[in-house]
Coordinates of C-alpha atoms in Angstrom, one line a residue:
M1 CA -0.5 -51.1 -57.2
S2 CA 1.4 -48.1 -55.9
D3 CA -1.4 -45.8 -56.9
D4 CA -3.9 -47.9 -55.0
E5 CA -1.7 -47.9 -51.9
S6 CA -1.2 -44.1 -52.1
R7 CA -4.9 -43.6 -52.5
S8 CA -5.7 -45.8 -49.6
E9 CA -3.1 -44.0 -47.5
S10 CA -4.5 -40.6 -48.4
A11 CA -8.0 -41.9 -47.7
S12 CA -7.0 -43.2 -44.3
E13 CA -5.2 -39.9 -43.5
S14 CA -8.3 -38.0 -44.5
E15 CA -10.4 -40.3 -42.3
E16 CA -8.1 -39.7 -39.4
E17 CA -8.2 -36.0 -39.9
V18 CA -12.0 -36.1 -40.0
S19 CA -12.1 -38.3 -36.9
Q20 CA -9.7 -35.9 -35.1
D21 CA -11.9 -32.9 -36.1
E22 CA -15.0 -34.7 -34.8
T23 CA -13.3 -35.6 -31.5
Q24 CA -12.1 -32.0 -31.1
K25 CA -15.6 -30.7 -31.8
Q26 CA -17.1 -33.2 -29.3
K27 CA -14.6 -32.1 -26.7
E28 CA -15.4 -28.4 -27.3
E29 CA -19.1 -29.2 -27.2
E30 CA -18.7 -31.1 -23.9
E31 CA -16.7 -28.2 -22.4
R32 CA -19.4 -25.7 -23.5
R33 CA -22.1 -27.8 -21.9
K34 CA -20.1 -28.1 -18.7
R35 CA -19.7 -24.4 -18.6
E36 CA -23.4 -23.8 -19.2
E37 CA -24.3 -26.3 -16.4
E38 CA -21.9 -24.6 -14.0
A39 CA -23.4 -21.2 -14.9
R40 CA -26.9 -22.5 -14.3
R41 CA -25.9 -24.1 -11.0
E42 CA -24.4 -20.8 -9.9
E43 CA -27.5 -18.9 -10.9
A44 CA -29.7 -21.3 -9.0
A45 CA -27.5 -21.1 -5.9
A46 CA -27.5 -17.3 -6.1
E47 CA -31.3 -17.3 -6.4
R48 CA -31.7 -19.6 -3.4
Q49 CA -29.3 -17.4 -1.4
R50 CA -31.4 -14.3 -2.4
K51 CA -34.6 -16.0 -1.4
Q52 CA -33.2 -17.0 2.0
E53 CA -32.0 -13.5 2.6
E54 CA -35.4 -12.1 1.7
K55 CA -37.1 -14.6 3.9
A56 CA -34.8 -13.8 6.9
K57 CA -35.4 -10.1 6.3
R58 CA -39.2 -10.6 6.3
E59 CA -39.0 -12.7 9.4
A60 CA -36.9 -10.1 11.2
E61 CA -39.3 -7.3 10.2
E62 CA -42.3 -9.4 11.4
A63 CA -40.6 -10.2 14.7
A64 CA -39.7 -6.5 15.2
K65 CA -43.3 -5.5 14.5
K66 CA -44.6 -8.0 17.1
Q67 CA -42.0 -7.0 19.7
R68 CA -42.5 -3.2 19.2
K69 CA -45.1 -1.6 21.3
P70 CA -47.5 1.0 19.9
G71 CA -45.8 4.3 19.7
Q72 CA -42.4 2.8 20.4
K73 CA -39.6 3.8 18.0
R74 CA -37.3 1.4 16.4
K75 CA -33.8 0.9 17.9
G76 CA -30.7 -0.4 16.2
L77 CA -31.4 -3.2 13.8
G78 CA -35.2 -2.9 14.1
G79 CA -35.3 -4.3 17.7
L80 CA -33.8 -7.7 16.6
S81 CA -33.0 -10.3 19.2
P82 CA -29.3 -11.3 19.6
E83 CA -30.0 -14.6 17.8
K84 CA -31.5 -12.9 14.8
K85 CA -28.7 -10.3 14.8
R86 CA -26.2 -13.1 14.7
L87 CA -28.1 -14.8 11.8
L88 CA -28.3 -11.6 9.9
K89 CA -24.5 -11.0 10.3
Q90 CA -23.8 -14.6 9.1
L91 CA -25.9 -14.0 6.0
I92 CA -24.1 -10.7 5.2
M93 CA -20.7 -12.4 5.7
Q94 CA -21.8 -15.3 3.5
K95 CA -23.0 -13.0 0.8
A96 CA -19.7 -11.0 0.9
A97 CA -17.7 -14.2 0.6
D98 CA -19.8 -15.4 -2.3
E99 CA -19.3 -12.1 -4.1
M100 CA -15.6 -12.3 -3.5
K101 CA -15.4 -15.8 -4.9
A102 CA -17.5 -14.8 -8.0
E103 CA -15.1 -11.8 -8.6
M104 CA -12.0 -14.1 -8.3
K105 CA -13.6 -16.6 -10.7
K106 CA -14.5 -13.9 -13.2
R107 CA -10.9 -12.6 -13.2
Q108 CA -9.5 -16.2 -13.6
E109 CA -11.9 -16.8 -16.6
E110 CA -10.8 -13.5 -18.2
K111 CA -7.2 -14.5 -17.7
D112 CA -7.8 -18.0 -19.2
N113 CA -9.6 -16.5 -22.2
Y114 CA -6.8 -14.1 -22.9
L115 CA -4.2 -16.9 -22.7
R116 CA -6.3 -19.0 -25.0
S117 CA -6.5 -16.2 -27.5
R118 CA -2.7 -15.6 -27.4
V119 CA -1.6 -19.2 -27.1
Q120 CA -3.0 -21.6 -29.7
P121 CA -3.4 -25.3 -28.7
L122 CA -0.5 -27.5 -29.7
Q123 CA -1.4 -30.0 -32.4
L124 CA 1.2 -32.8 -32.6
D125 CA -0.9 -35.7 -33.8
G126 CA 0.0 -37.2 -37.2
L127 CA 3.3 -35.3 -37.5
D128 CA 6.5 -37.0 -38.7
N129 CA 10.0 -36.2 -37.6
S130 CA 10.6 -33.4 -40.1
A131 CA 7.3 -31.7 -39.1
L132 CA 8.1 -32.1 -35.4
A133 CA 11.5 -30.5 -36.0
K134 CA 10.0 -27.6 -37.8
K135 CA 7.4 -27.2 -35.0
V136 CA 10.2 -27.2 -32.4
R137 CA 12.1 -24.5 -34.4
E138 CA 9.0 -22.4 -34.6
L139 CA 8.3 -22.7 -30.9
H140 CA 11.9 -21.8 -30.1
A141 CA 11.8 -18.7 -32.3
R142 CA 8.5 -17.7 -30.6
V143 CA 10.0 -18.2 -27.1
A144 CA 13.1 -16.2 -28.0
Q145 CA 10.9 -13.4 -29.4
L146 CA 8.8 -13.3 -26.2
E147 CA 11.9 -13.3 -24.0
G148 CA 13.3 -10.3 -26.0
E149 CA 10.0 -8.4 -25.5
K150 CA 10.1 -9.3 -21.8
Y151 CA 13.6 -7.9 -21.4
D152 CA 12.7 -4.7 -23.3
W153 CA 9.7 -4.1 -21.0
E154 CA 11.8 -4.7 -17.9
V155 CA 14.5 -2.2 -19.1
K156 CA 11.8 0.3 -19.9
L157 CA 10.2 -0.1 -16.5
R158 CA 13.6 0.3 -14.8
R159 CA 14.3 3.5 -16.7
Q160 CA 10.9 4.9 -15.8
D161 CA 11.6 4.2 -12.1
I162 CA 14.9 6.0 -12.3
E163 CA 13.3 9.0 -14.1
I164 CA 10.6 9.1 -11.5
N165 CA 13.2 9.1 -8.6
E166 CA 15.2 11.9 -10.3
L167 CA 12.1 14.0 -10.9
T168 CA 11.0 13.6 -7.3
M169 CA 14.5 14.7 -6.1
K170 CA 14.3 17.8 -8.4
V171 CA 10.8 18.7 -7.1
N172 CA 12.0 18.4 -3.5
D173 CA 15.1 20.6 -4.3
V174 CA 12.8 23.2 -5.9
K175 CA 10.4 23.2 -3.0
G176 CA 13.2 23.2 -0.5
K177 CA 11.7 20.2 1.2
F178 CA 14.0 18.5 3.6
V179 CA 13.9 14.8 3.5
K180 CA 14.1 13.5 7.0
P181 CA 16.9 11.0 7.3
V182 CA 16.4 7.6 8.8
L183 CA 17.4 7.8 12.4
K184 CA 19.0 5.0 14.3
K185 CA 16.8 3.5 17.0
V186 CA 18.4 3.3 20.4
S187 CA 16.7 1.2 23.0
K188 CA 16.8 2.3 26.6
T189 CA 15.6 0.0 29.3
E190 CA 13.4 1.2 32.2
S191 CA 16.3 0.9 34.6
Q192 CA 18.5 3.2 32.6
L193 CA 15.7 5.8 32.4
A194 CA 15.0 5.5 36.1
R195 CA 18.7 6.0 36.8
I196 CA 18.8 9.2 34.7
E197 CA 15.7 10.6 36.4
K198 CA 17.2 9.9 39.9
K199 CA 20.4 11.7 39.0
E200 CA 18.5 14.7 37.8
K201 CA 16.4 14.8 41.0
T202 CA 19.5 14.6 43.2
L203 CA 21.2 17.4 41.3
A204 CA 18.1 19.6 41.6
S205 CA 17.8 19.0 45.4
F206 CA 21.5 19.8 45.9
R207 CA 21.1 23.2 44.2
T208 CA 18.0 24.0 46.4
Q209 CA 19.9 23.2 49.6
L210 CA 22.7 25.7 48.9
K211 CA 22.6 28.9 51.2
S212 CA 23.0 32.3 49.8
T213 CA 25.7 34.6 51.4
G214 CA 24.2 37.8 50.0
Q215 CA 27.4 38.7 48.2
N216 CA 28.0 38.5 44.5
K217 CA 31.3 36.8 44.0
F218 CA 31.7 38.0 40.5
A219 CA 30.6 41.6 41.0
L220 CA 33.2 44.3 40.0
E221 CA 34.5 46.7 42.7
E222 CA 33.2 50.3 42.2
K223 CA 35.9 53.0 42.9
D224 CA 35.2 56.5 44.0
E225 CA 36.1 58.3 40.8
A226 CA 34.9 61.7 42.1
S227 CA 37.7 62.0 44.6
H228 CA 40.4 61.2 42.1
K229 CA 39.1 63.6 39.4
V230 CA 41.3 66.7 38.7
D231 CA 39.7 70.0 37.9
F232 CA 41.7 71.5 35.0
R233 CA 39.6 74.7 34.9
D234 CA 41.7 76.3 37.7
Q235 CA 44.9 75.7 35.7
L236 CA 43.5 77.3 32.6
K237 CA 42.6 80.7 34.3
P238 CA 45.1 83.6 34.1
A239 CA 47.2 84.5 37.1
G240 CA 45.7 88.0 37.6
E241 CA 42.2 86.8 37.8
G242 CA 42.9 84.6 40.7
D243 CA 44.5 87.4 42.9
A244 CA 41.9 90.1 42.2
P245 CA 39.2 88.7 44.5
K246 CA 41.7 88.3 47.3
E247 CA 42.8 92.0 47.2
A248 CA 39.2 93.2 47.2
A249 CA 38.5 91.1 50.3
E250 CA 41.5 92.7 52.1
E251 CA 40.4 96.3 51.4

């Protein structure tokens, strides 16, 4: 009896696993179909947008040809009217917005695909208490490992920033480049500036109104040094030489 029960339980478990696999496959198939439908809709919308742009361009060219006289040169955007210029600008902006949305969606899909490849889906159906406890321990160990890797990368980035700053300072020292300090901003109102300008003007006008006396107050007095000079050559001559000319004159 126990063998029959165990067989029936194993058969039921296998059936449950098969049903779970089938449901999982069905979900994946539905998601794939949804993605394909979305891609087809996007392609159709892009094709419609392209056709509209081509049609607007052809209409603009035809209108420009009709408006342009023989021998007249094209001006600006092909001689378009303001209304058509506005329409063309709207189409260009719409196309740029669509391209930006497509780029953002592509980046999000790449991010989701990377996360799916790194993080496996959590399967908890059909697990007993011991299996759940084991799964929790595995997840805890995985989270602890990832936190450790995150801390290591943060420390590495911090060290790299410090090294970059030190190397930058060394390069500046070698080049002799002076790093301009951050100056404190001082706000001066218009009234203060006007007061300073008025003070400078009054000082300049006072200096111009002063009269000159023609004398230099700080000039040094020049003395007649020639009258006070002593001729020592007469004292150095012998006594006989000074009397000889006098005697010759008397004779």
